[in-house]
Amino acid sequence: MTTARRGSGQLFVAAYVVLLIAFGVIPTGYAVYFAFTDAGDNFAGLSNFVQAATDFRYFAAVGHVALYLVCWLVSLVVFVVGLALLLHRLTADAAGKALRFLYYIPGALAGAASVMVWLFLLDPAVSPVSGLLRVAGFDTFGQVVAPGNLPVLFTLIAFWTGAGGWIVVMYGALNNISPDLLEAARIDGAGPWQTAWRIQIPLLRKWIVYMVILAFAGGTQLFVEPQLLSQASVGVAGRDYSLNQLSYDFAFQNNNVNTAAAISVELLLVGLVVAGVFVARSGFFDAD
Amino acid sequence: MPTDRARRRPNPLPALVLVLFLVFFVLPVLWLVLAATKTDDQLVHGHPLSFGSLRALADNWTALTSFQDNAIFGWLGNSALYSFVALAITLCVAIPAGYALAMTEFRGRKTLLVATLVVMLMPNATLVVPLFLELNAVRLIGSMWSVVLPYAFYPFGVYLTYIYFTTAVPRDLIDAAKLDGCTPFGVFRRVALPLAAPIVALVGFFSFVANWTNYFLPYVLLPQSDQFPVQVGLGTLLNSVPQFNPTVGTAAVERPELALATLLAITPVLVVFLFSQRFLVAGMLAGATKE
């Protein structure tokens, strides 16, 4: 019986293990192998990493991604938590449900579609908010997508597509907080601000950490937004804005897969460290 | 507490904030729908939230479909093909794997669980270039399997299934079926699978949306325009809009056609989304009950 059970468990996971090895383990190994060898398959030490780091575009790309991550994570935490608290406090059931659904709709436009929508919205010639853009001093699309504005623009796009889902998650988590607790706080004289700050937000902490870490991992991968924007902006936005774009450029424009792999390995390391912190700190995976 | 409620003065600010964000989230979608019904001239000079005309919509449709000889249908078909084949593989692979991780003991289970969590949190896009090198080495570049198989690898689905079985299905039930003489496969098929309907729907939805909206992977792995899924196709269309790319030659498309193509690209996701809303909310909170 026991042996049969063991055997069956392995049988059930077999196909998954094959995919895991083929599309998780091997590409990771491949990336590491290429990152530490040169074009002639000789061990190259850290020279690929040095080459990436000394490329004139490298630190610019690191800076771009870092700046974008700051804008994106701050706005995500502030507005998602704020909106979830407001929704939870304010709305009657039907209205709240409708609002959550409507906030969620842009989530269906992930990928290239959301960039298309924002290319239009940011073009003063056709934008439904061209008035706002002109008041802010932008008369042409080129002015709007000037490199200095890009972190904010990518944040707008990412927030527009991604925030709705997280609002739903936070709202659900708020619903899990016992009404007795909130009632007790109210009797003790806590206003909405105090209740939110002292009770609700601390209890949401784990979900906020979860959101920040997944958003961080996603943010480091920035590719489709700058890539399409650079196509559309007639060279105002470069093709080497993000690290993934730079890696792509090394691999397919410069035919230098080793340096491209070095950048991939760096991004993977950052992702893994973040994942490690996540697993260790949040207790999220304590299901076992 | 009615007295408490009565004492509280209604503050309009929170409602105002909620409405402002409603406009932020919905206005672009509404605008996009209307844009597809206008001519480019109306798009520039008309009221942004006006309806164009059915005639303009029909013209846009004709112009869009004639771009590269029905390319848009080819792209949509490719997206559907890649997404659904990958979805089918994902479900056949992820559901049994998540079930086995949650409900059975076997050697390497713990390692597999940790590997799943790590891979799930690893930024996938960083593996696109290494994936290209790997698939190039086995000469799969240019075949649809070069995107379908990586899509089908979906650790998040395994994790969701695992959480579902550990939290929502009592293990005694599985053990009882085993004692009654059910084979391991019989237990899975007759007991576990019927109970797993919500999680199958959920994993299916997430996998479908992730595959349908993926851009980077097919962009790198598929060399030819007639193999593109619609996301990459949108990029091709974008390149052919003179206002965004003045160097375009005779193959020009106008902006309303691009809006129409975007609408077509998102419609399948919206439809699937509308039907699975119920599972979504429940599923995004899977694990929320575990402290």
Coordinates of C-alpha atoms in Angstrom, one line a residue:
Chain A
M1 CA 0.0 0.0 0.0
T2 CA 2.7 2.5 1.0
T3 CA 4.9 1.7 -1.9
A4 CA 2.0 1.9 -4.3
R5 CA 1.1 5.3 -2.9
R6 CA 4.7 6.5 -3.3
G7 CA 4.8 5.3 -6.8
S8 CA 1.5 7.0 -7.7
G9 CA 2.6 10.3 -6.3
Q10 CA 5.7 10.3 -8.5
L11 CA 3.6 9.3 -11.5
F12 CA 1.3 12.2 -10.9
V13 CA 4.1 14.7 -10.8
A14 CA 6.2 13.2 -13.6
A15 CA 5.0 15.3 -16.5
Y16 CA 5.3 18.4 -14.3
V17 CA 8.9 17.5 -13.4
V18 CA 9.7 17.1 -17.1
L19 CA 8.4 20.6 -17.8
L20 CA 10.1 22.0 -14.7
I21 CA 13.5 20.6 -15.9
A22 CA 13.0 21.6 -19.5
F23 CA 11.7 25.2 -19.0
G24 CA 12.9 26.1 -15.5
V25 CA 16.1 24.2 -14.6
I26 CA 17.8 23.9 -18.0
P27 CA 17.3 27.5 -19.2
T28 CA 18.6 28.7 -15.8
G29 CA 21.6 26.4 -16.2
Y30 CA 22.1 27.6 -19.8
A31 CA 22.0 31.2 -18.7
V32 CA 24.7 30.5 -16.0
Y33 CA 26.8 28.6 -18.5
F34 CA 26.7 31.3 -21.1
A35 CA 27.2 34.0 -18.5
F36 CA 30.5 32.5 -17.5
T37 CA 31.9 31.5 -20.9
D38 CA 33.0 33.4 -24.0
A39 CA 32.0 33.0 -27.6
G40 CA 34.5 30.1 -27.9
D41 CA 33.0 28.2 -25.0
N42 CA 36.0 28.9 -22.8
F43 CA 35.6 29.9 -19.2
A44 CA 35.5 33.6 -19.0
G45 CA 35.2 34.4 -15.3
L46 CA 33.3 37.5 -14.7
S47 CA 34.3 39.2 -17.9
N48 CA 30.8 39.1 -19.3
F49 CA 29.4 40.8 -16.2
V50 CA 32.2 43.4 -16.5
Q51 CA 31.3 43.9 -20.1
A52 CA 27.7 44.4 -19.3
A53 CA 28.4 46.7 -16.5
T54 CA 30.9 48.8 -18.5
D55 CA 28.4 49.2 -21.4
F56 CA 27.4 52.9 -21.5
R57 CA 23.7 51.9 -21.4
Y58 CA 23.9 49.6 -18.4
F59 CA 23.8 51.9 -15.5
A60 CA 21.3 54.1 -17.3
A61 CA 19.1 51.0 -17.6
V62 CA 19.6 50.0 -14.0
G63 CA 18.7 53.5 -13.0
H64 CA 15.6 53.5 -15.2
V65 CA 14.3 50.2 -13.8
A66 CA 15.1 51.3 -10.2
L67 CA 13.3 54.6 -10.6
Y68 CA 10.3 52.9 -12.2
L69 CA 10.2 50.3 -9.4
V70 CA 10.1 53.1 -6.7
C71 CA 7.3 54.9 -8.5
W72 CA 5.4 51.7 -9.1
L73 CA 5.7 50.1 -5.7
V74 CA 4.9 53.3 -3.8
S75 CA 1.8 54.1 -5.9
L76 CA 0.7 50.5 -5.7
V77 CA 0.9 50.3 -1.9
V78 CA -0.6 53.8 -1.2
F79 CA -3.5 53.7 -3.7
V80 CA -4.4 50.0 -3.5
V81 CA -4.5 49.9 0.3
G82 CA -6.2 53.3 0.4
L83 CA -8.9 52.3 -2.2
A84 CA -9.5 48.9 -0.6
L85 CA -10.0 50.6 2.8
L86 CA -12.4 53.2 1.2
L87 CA -14.3 50.6 -0.6
H88 CA -14.6 48.5 2.5
R89 CA -15.8 51.4 4.6
L90 CA -18.0 53.2 2.2
T91 CA -20.0 51.2 -0.2
A92 CA -23.1 49.1 0.2
D93 CA -22.8 45.6 -1.2
A94 CA -24.0 46.1 -4.7
A95 CA -22.1 49.3 -5.3
G96 CA -18.9 47.9 -3.8
K97 CA -19.2 44.8 -6.0
A98 CA -19.7 46.9 -9.1
L99 CA -16.8 49.2 -8.3
R100 CA -14.5 46.3 -7.7
F101 CA -15.5 44.7 -11.0
L102 CA -15.1 48.0 -12.9
Y103 CA -11.6 48.7 -11.4
Y104 CA -10.7 45.2 -12.4
I105 CA -11.6 45.5 -16.1
P106 CA -8.3 47.0 -17.3
G107 CA -6.7 43.8 -16.0
A108 CA -8.0 42.1 -19.1
L109 CA -5.8 44.5 -21.2
A110 CA -2.5 43.3 -20.0
G111 CA 0.4 43.0 -22.4
A112 CA 0.6 45.0 -25.6
A113 CA -3.0 45.9 -25.5
S114 CA -2.6 48.2 -22.4
V115 CA 0.3 49.9 -24.0
M116 CA -1.8 50.6 -27.2
V117 CA -4.5 52.2 -25.1
W118 CA -2.0 54.4 -23.3
L119 CA -0.2 55.4 -26.5
F120 CA -3.5 57.0 -27.5
L121 CA -4.2 58.4 -24.1
L122 CA -0.8 60.1 -24.0
D123 CA -1.1 61.6 -27.4
P124 CA -2.5 65.1 -27.1
A125 CA -3.9 64.9 -30.7
V126 CA -6.4 62.2 -29.9
S127 CA -6.4 61.8 -26.1
P128 CA -9.7 62.0 -24.3
V129 CA -7.8 63.9 -21.6
S130 CA -5.8 66.1 -24.0
G131 CA -7.1 69.1 -22.0
L132 CA -5.2 67.8 -18.9
L133 CA -2.1 67.1 -21.0
R134 CA -2.1 70.6 -22.4
V135 CA -2.6 72.2 -19.0
A136 CA 0.4 70.2 -17.8
G137 CA 2.4 71.8 -20.7
F138 CA 2.4 68.9 -23.2
D139 CA 1.4 69.7 -26.8
T140 CA 2.8 66.8 -28.7
F141 CA 3.2 63.1 -28.1
G142 CA 7.0 63.5 -28.3
Q143 CA 6.9 65.9 -25.3
V144 CA 4.8 63.5 -23.3
V145 CA 7.1 60.6 -23.8
A146 CA 10.3 62.5 -23.1
P147 CA 12.7 60.1 -21.3
G148 CA 12.3 62.0 -18.0
N149 CA 8.6 61.2 -17.9
L150 CA 8.9 57.5 -18.6
P151 CA 9.0 56.1 -15.1
V152 CA 5.7 57.9 -14.3
L153 CA 4.2 56.8 -17.6
F154 CA 5.1 53.1 -17.1
T155 CA 3.8 53.4 -13.5
L156 CA 0.5 54.7 -14.9
I157 CA 0.2 51.8 -17.4
A158 CA 1.2 49.2 -14.8
F159 CA -1.1 50.6 -12.2
W160 CA -4.0 50.9 -14.6
T161 CA -3.7 47.3 -15.6
G162 CA -2.6 45.7 -12.3
A163 CA -4.2 47.6 -9.4
G164 CA -7.7 46.3 -9.8
G165 CA -6.7 42.7 -9.0
W166 CA -4.9 43.8 -5.9
I167 CA -7.8 45.9 -4.7
V168 CA -9.9 42.8 -4.9
V169 CA -7.4 40.8 -2.9
M170 CA -7.0 43.5 -0.2
Y171 CA -10.8 43.9 0.0
G172 CA -11.1 40.2 0.6
A173 CA -8.4 40.3 3.2
L174 CA -10.2 43.3 4.9
N175 CA -13.4 41.2 4.9
N176 CA -11.6 38.5 6.9
I177 CA -10.9 40.9 9.7
S178 CA -13.4 40.2 12.5
P179 CA -16.1 42.8 12.8
D180 CA -15.9 42.4 16.6
L181 CA -12.4 43.9 16.5
L182 CA -13.5 46.9 14.5
E183 CA -16.5 47.3 16.7
A184 CA -14.3 47.3 19.8
A185 CA -12.1 49.9 18.3
R186 CA -15.0 52.1 17.5
I187 CA -16.3 51.8 21.1
D188 CA -12.9 52.8 22.3
G189 CA -13.3 55.9 20.3
A190 CA -11.1 55.2 17.2
G191 CA -12.0 57.1 14.1
P192 CA -11.7 55.8 10.6
W193 CA -8.1 56.9 10.3
Q194 CA -7.1 55.3 13.6
T195 CA -8.9 52.1 12.8
A196 CA -7.2 51.9 9.4
W197 CA -3.8 52.8 10.7
R198 CA -3.7 50.8 13.9
I199 CA -5.8 47.8 13.1
Q200 CA -6.6 47.2 9.5
I201 CA -3.3 48.0 7.9
P202 CA -1.2 46.0 10.4
L203 CA -3.5 43.0 9.7
L204 CA -3.1 43.5 5.9
R205 CA 0.7 43.5 6.3
K206 CA 1.3 40.0 5.0
W207 CA -0.8 40.8 1.9
I208 CA 1.0 44.1 1.3
V209 CA 4.4 42.3 1.5
Y210 CA 3.1 39.7 -0.9
M211 CA 1.9 42.3 -3.4
V212 CA 5.2 44.4 -3.1
I213 CA 7.3 41.3 -3.8
L214 CA 5.4 40.1 -6.8
A215 CA 5.2 43.6 -8.2
F216 CA 8.9 44.0 -7.7
A217 CA 9.7 40.8 -9.5
G218 CA 7.3 41.8 -12.3
G219 CA 8.8 45.3 -12.4
T220 CA 12.3 44.2 -12.9
Q221 CA 11.2 42.4 -16.1
L222 CA 10.0 45.6 -17.8
F223 CA 10.0 45.0 -21.5
V224 CA 6.8 45.3 -23.6
E225 CA 6.0 48.9 -22.4
P226 CA 9.4 50.5 -23.3
Q227 CA 9.7 48.3 -26.4
L228 CA 6.4 49.4 -27.9
L229 CA 6.8 53.0 -26.7
S230 CA 10.2 53.2 -28.4
Q231 CA 8.6 51.9 -31.6
A232 CA 5.9 54.5 -31.4
S233 CA 7.9 57.5 -30.3
V234 CA 10.1 57.9 -33.3
G235 CA 13.3 57.5 -31.3
V236 CA 12.3 59.8 -28.4
A237 CA 12.4 56.7 -26.1
G238 CA 15.3 54.4 -26.7
R239 CA 15.3 50.7 -27.3
D240 CA 17.6 50.1 -24.4
Y241 CA 15.6 51.6 -21.6
S242 CA 15.2 48.5 -19.4
L243 CA 17.6 45.7 -18.5
N244 CA 15.6 43.1 -20.4
Q245 CA 15.7 45.3 -23.5
L246 CA 19.4 45.6 -23.1
S247 CA 19.8 41.9 -22.7
Y248 CA 17.6 41.4 -25.8
D249 CA 19.7 43.9 -27.7
F250 CA 23.0 42.1 -26.7
A251 CA 21.6 38.8 -27.8
F252 CA 19.9 39.7 -31.1
Q253 CA 21.4 42.9 -32.3
N254 CA 25.0 42.5 -31.2
N255 CA 25.1 38.7 -31.4
N256 CA 26.6 38.6 -28.0
V257 CA 24.6 36.0 -26.1
N258 CA 27.2 35.7 -23.3
T259 CA 26.7 39.3 -22.1
A260 CA 23.0 38.9 -22.6
A261 CA 23.1 35.8 -20.4
A262 CA 25.1 37.7 -17.8
I263 CA 22.3 40.3 -17.5
S264 CA 19.7 37.5 -17.3
V265 CA 21.7 35.9 -14.5
E266 CA 21.8 39.2 -12.6
L267 CA 18.1 39.6 -12.9
L268 CA 17.5 36.0 -11.9
L269 CA 19.7 36.5 -8.8
V270 CA 17.8 39.6 -7.8
G271 CA 14.5 37.7 -8.3
L272 CA 15.8 34.8 -6.3
V273 CA 17.0 37.0 -3.4
V274 CA 13.6 38.6 -3.3
A275 CA 11.9 35.3 -3.5
G276 CA 14.1 34.0 -0.6
V277 CA 13.2 37.1 1.5
F278 CA 9.6 36.5 0.7
V279 CA 9.6 32.8 1.7
A280 CA 11.6 33.5 4.9
R281 CA 9.9 36.6 6.1
S282 CA 6.2 36.4 5.2
G283 CA 5.4 32.9 6.4
F284 CA 3.2 32.7 3.4
F285 CA 4.3 29.2 2.4
D286 CA 4.0 27.7 5.8
A287 CA 1.3 25.4 4.5
D288 CA 3.5 22.4 5.2
Chain B
M1 CA -25.1 51.0 16.1
P2 CA -27.7 53.4 14.7
T3 CA -26.8 56.2 17.1
D4 CA -23.2 56.1 16.1
R5 CA -24.1 56.1 12.4
A6 CA -26.4 59.0 12.8
R7 CA -23.8 61.1 14.6
R8 CA -21.3 60.6 11.8
R9 CA -21.3 63.4 9.4
P10 CA -21.2 62.2 5.8
N11 CA -17.9 63.1 4.3
P12 CA -18.0 63.5 0.5
L13 CA -14.3 63.1 0.0
P14 CA -14.0 59.3 0.0
A15 CA -16.9 58.9 -2.5
L16 CA -15.2 61.5 -4.7
V17 CA -11.9 59.6 -4.6
L18 CA -13.6 56.3 -5.5
V19 CA -15.4 58.0 -8.4
L20 CA -12.2 59.6 -9.7
F21 CA -10.5 56.3 -9.8
L22 CA -13.5 54.8 -11.5
V23 CA -13.0 57.4 -14.2
F24 CA -9.3 56.6 -14.3
F25 CA -9.9 52.8 -14.8
V26 CA -13.0 52.9 -17.0
L27 CA -12.6 56.0 -19.2
P28 CA -9.7 54.6 -21.3
V29 CA -11.7 51.4 -22.0
L30 CA -14.8 53.4 -23.0
W31 CA -12.7 55.6 -25.2
L32 CA -11.1 52.6 -26.9
V33 CA -14.5 51.1 -27.7
L34 CA -15.7 54.4 -29.2
A35 CA -12.5 55.1 -31.1
A36 CA -13.1 52.0 -33.2
T37 CA -16.2 53.6 -34.5
K38 CA -14.6 56.7 -35.9
T39 CA -12.6 57.9 -38.8
D40 CA -9.1 59.2 -38.0
D41 CA -10.3 62.7 -38.6
Q42 CA -13.2 62.3 -36.1
L43 CA -10.7 60.8 -33.7
V44 CA -8.7 64.0 -33.8
H45 CA -11.4 66.6 -34.1
G46 CA -14.6 65.1 -32.7
H47 CA -15.6 64.9 -29.0
P48 CA -13.4 62.2 -27.4
L49 CA -16.5 60.3 -26.0
S50 CA -18.7 60.6 -29.1
F51 CA -19.9 57.6 -31.1
G52 CA -18.6 57.8 -34.7
S53 CA -20.8 55.8 -37.0
L54 CA -21.4 52.2 -37.9
R55 CA -20.2 53.0 -41.4
A56 CA -16.8 54.2 -40.1
L57 CA -16.7 51.0 -38.0
A58 CA -17.4 48.9 -41.1
D59 CA -14.7 50.8 -43.0
N60 CA -12.2 50.3 -40.2
W61 CA -13.0 46.6 -40.2
T62 CA -12.4 46.4 -43.9
A63 CA -9.2 48.3 -43.7
L64 CA -8.0 46.3 -40.7
T65 CA -8.8 42.9 -42.2
S66 CA -7.2 43.8 -45.5
F67 CA -3.9 44.6 -43.7
Q68 CA -1.4 42.0 -44.9
D69 CA -4.2 40.0 -46.3
N70 CA -6.3 39.1 -43.2
A71 CA -3.2 39.1 -40.9
I72 CA -5.3 40.0 -37.9
F73 CA -7.3 36.8 -38.1
G74 CA -4.2 34.8 -38.5
W75 CA -2.8 36.4 -35.3
L76 CA -6.0 35.9 -33.4
G77 CA -6.0 32.3 -34.5
N78 CA -2.4 31.8 -33.5
S79 CA -3.1 33.3 -30.1
A80 CA -6.1 31.0 -29.7
L81 CA -4.1 28.0 -30.8
Y82 CA -1.1 28.6 -28.6
S83 CA -3.2 29.6 -25.6
F84 CA -5.6 26.7 -25.8
V85 CA -3.0 24.0 -26.5
A86 CA -0.8 25.3 -23.7
L87 CA -3.9 25.5 -21.5
A88 CA -4.8 21.9 -22.1
I89 CA -1.3 20.7 -21.3
T90 CA -1.1 22.9 -18.2
L91 CA -4.3 21.4 -16.8
C92 CA -3.3 17.9 -17.5
V93 CA 0.0 18.5 -15.9
A94 CA -0.6 21.0 -13.1
I95 CA -3.8 19.5 -11.5
P96 CA -2.4 16.0 -10.9
A97 CA 0.9 17.5 -9.7
G98 CA -0.7 19.8 -7.2
Y99 CA -2.9 17.0 -6.1
A100 CA 0.0 14.6 -5.5
L101 CA 2.0 17.3 -3.7
A102 CA -0.9 17.9 -1.4
M103 CA -2.3 14.5 -0.8
T104 CA 0.4 11.8 -1.3
E105 CA 3.9 11.1 0.1
F106 CA 6.7 10.4 -2.2
R107 CA 10.4 10.9 -2.3
G108 CA 11.5 14.3 -3.5
R109 CA 8.1 15.8 -2.7
K110 CA 9.6 18.5 -0.4
T111 CA 12.3 19.4 -3.0
L112 CA 9.7 19.7 -5.7
L113 CA 7.5 21.9 -3.5
V114 CA 10.4 24.3 -2.8
A115 CA 11.5 24.3 -6.5
T116 CA 7.9 25.2 -7.5
L117 CA 7.8 28.1 -5.1
V118 CA 11.2 29.4 -6.2
V119 CA 10.4 29.1 -10.0
M120 CA 7.0 30.7 -9.4
L121 CA 8.6 33.7 -7.9
M122 CA 11.5 33.9 -10.3
P123 CA 11.1 36.6 -13.0
N124 CA 10.2 34.5 -16.1
A125 CA 11.0 37.2 -18.6
T126 CA 14.7 36.9 -17.7
L127 CA 14.6 33.3 -18.9
V128 CA 13.5 34.3 -22.4
V129 CA 16.9 34.8 -23.9
P130 CA 18.3 31.5 -22.3
L131 CA 15.1 29.8 -23.5
F132 CA 15.9 31.0 -27.0
L133 CA 19.4 29.5 -26.7
E134 CA 18.0 26.2 -25.4
L135 CA 15.3 25.9 -28.1
N136 CA 17.8 26.9 -30.7
A137 CA 20.1 24.1 -29.6
V138 CA 17.3 21.5 -30.1
R139 CA 16.2 23.2 -33.3
L140 CA 12.7 24.1 -32.2
I141 CA 12.9 27.8 -33.0
G142 CA 10.2 28.7 -35.5
S143 CA 7.9 25.9 -34.5
M144 CA 4.7 26.6 -32.4
W145 CA 6.0 24.3 -29.7
S146 CA 8.7 26.8 -28.9
V147 CA 6.1 29.0 -27.3
V148 CA 3.5 26.4 -26.4
L149 CA 5.7 24.2 -24.2
P150 CA 7.2 27.1 -22.2
Y151 CA 3.6 28.4 -21.7
A152 CA 2.5 25.0 -20.6
F153 CA 5.0 25.0 -17.7
Y154 CA 3.0 26.9 -15.1
P155 CA 4.2 26.5 -11.5
F156 CA 1.7 29.0 -10.2
G157 CA -1.1 26.6 -11.3
V158 CA 0.6 23.7 -9.4
Y159 CA 0.9 25.9 -6.4
L160 CA -2.7 27.0 -6.5
T161 CA -3.9 23.4 -6.9
Y162 CA -1.6 22.4 -4.0
I163 CA -3.1 25.1 -1.8
Y164 CA -6.6 24.1 -2.8
F165 CA -6.2 20.5 -1.9
T166 CA -4.4 21.1 1.4
T167 CA -7.0 23.6 2.5
A168 CA -10.3 22.7 1.0
V169 CA -10.4 18.9 0.6
P170 CA -10.2 16.7 3.7
R171 CA -7.5 14.1 3.4
D172 CA -9.6 11.6 5.2
L173 CA -11.8 11.5 2.1
I174 CA -8.9 10.5 -0.1
D175 CA -7.8 7.9 2.5
A176 CA -11.2 6.4 2.8
A177 CA -11.5 5.9 -0.9
K178 CA -8.1 4.2 -0.9
L179 CA -9.2 1.9 1.9
D180 CA -12.3 1.0 -0.2
G181 CA -9.9 -0.4 -2.7
C182 CA -9.7 2.5 -5.2
T183 CA -6.5 2.6 -7.3
P184 CA -4.5 5.7 -6.9
F185 CA -5.6 6.8 -10.4
G186 CA -9.2 5.9 -9.5
V187 CA -9.1 8.1 -6.4
F188 CA -7.8 11.0 -8.4
R189 CA -10.3 10.6 -11.2
R190 CA -13.4 9.8 -9.2
V191 CA -12.9 11.6 -5.9
A192 CA -10.3 14.4 -6.2
L193 CA -11.1 15.6 -9.7
P194 CA -14.8 16.2 -9.2
L195 CA -14.0 18.2 -6.1
A196 CA -11.4 20.2 -8.0
A197 CA -13.7 21.9 -10.4
P198 CA -13.3 25.4 -8.9
I199 CA -9.5 25.1 -9.0
V200 CA -9.5 23.7 -12.5
A201 CA -11.5 26.8 -13.6
L202 CA -9.2 29.1 -11.8
V203 CA -5.9 27.6 -13.0
G204 CA -7.4 27.6 -16.5
F205 CA -8.3 31.3 -16.3
F206 CA -4.9 32.4 -15.0
S207 CA -3.1 30.3 -17.5
F208 CA -5.2 31.4 -20.4
V209 CA -4.8 35.1 -19.6
A210 CA -1.0 34.7 -19.0
N211 CA -0.6 33.0 -22.3
W212 CA -2.9 35.2 -24.3
T213 CA -1.2 38.4 -23.0
N214 CA 2.4 37.2 -23.2
Y215 CA 4.5 39.4 -25.5
F216 CA 8.2 38.9 -24.8
L217 CA 8.4 35.2 -25.3
P218 CA 6.7 34.9 -28.8
Y219 CA 8.4 38.2 -29.8
V220 CA 11.7 36.5 -29.4
L221 CA 10.9 32.9 -30.3
L222 CA 8.7 33.3 -33.4
P223 CA 10.5 34.6 -36.5
Q224 CA 7.7 35.1 -38.9
S225 CA 4.8 37.4 -39.0
D226 CA 2.3 34.7 -39.9
Q227 CA 3.2 32.9 -36.7
F228 CA 2.7 35.9 -34.4
P229 CA 0.1 35.9 -31.7
V230 CA -2.1 39.0 -31.7
Q231 CA 0.0 40.7 -29.0
V232 CA 3.0 40.8 -31.2
G233 CA 0.8 41.5 -34.2
L234 CA -0.4 44.6 -32.5
G235 CA 3.3 45.7 -32.4
T236 CA 3.4 45.1 -36.2
L237 CA 0.3 47.2 -36.7
L238 CA 1.7 49.9 -34.5
N239 CA 4.7 50.1 -36.8
S240 CA 2.4 50.7 -39.7
V241 CA 0.6 53.7 -38.2
P242 CA 2.1 56.8 -39.8
Q243 CA 1.4 59.0 -36.8
F244 CA 3.6 56.8 -34.6
N245 CA 6.1 55.8 -37.3
P246 CA 6.4 58.3 -40.1
T247 CA 8.8 56.1 -42.2
V248 CA 6.0 53.6 -43.0
G249 CA 5.4 53.2 -46.7
T250 CA 2.3 52.1 -48.5
A251 CA 1.2 49.5 -45.9
A252 CA -0.2 52.2 -43.7
V253 CA -2.9 51.7 -41.1
E254 CA -4.8 54.4 -39.3
R255 CA -5.3 54.9 -35.6
P256 CA -8.9 53.8 -35.4
E257 CA -7.9 50.5 -37.0
L258 CA -5.3 50.0 -34.4
A259 CA -7.9 50.7 -31.7
L260 CA -10.2 48.1 -33.3
A261 CA -7.4 45.6 -33.4
T262 CA -6.7 46.2 -29.7
L263 CA -10.4 45.6 -29.0
L264 CA -10.3 42.4 -30.9
A265 CA -7.2 41.3 -29.0
I266 CA -8.8 41.8 -25.6
T267 CA -12.3 40.5 -26.3
P268 CA -11.5 36.8 -25.6
V269 CA -9.9 37.7 -22.3
L270 CA -12.9 39.9 -21.3
V271 CA -15.3 37.2 -22.2
V272 CA -13.4 34.5 -20.2
F273 CA -13.1 37.0 -17.4
L274 CA -16.8 37.8 -17.2
F275 CA -17.6 34.1 -17.0
S276 CA -15.0 33.3 -14.3
Q277 CA -15.3 36.3 -12.1
R278 CA -16.7 34.3 -9.2
F279 CA -13.8 31.9 -9.2
L280 CA -11.4 34.8 -9.5
V281 CA -12.2 36.5 -6.3
A282 CA -12.3 33.2 -4.4
G283 CA -9.1 32.0 -6.0
M284 CA -7.0 35.1 -5.5
L285 CA -7.8 34.6 -1.8
A286 CA -6.9 30.9 -1.9
G287 CA -4.5 30.6 1.0
A288 CA -5.9 33.7 2.7
T289 CA -7.6 31.5 5.2
K290 CA -4.3 30.0 6.3
E291 CA -2.4 31.8 8.9

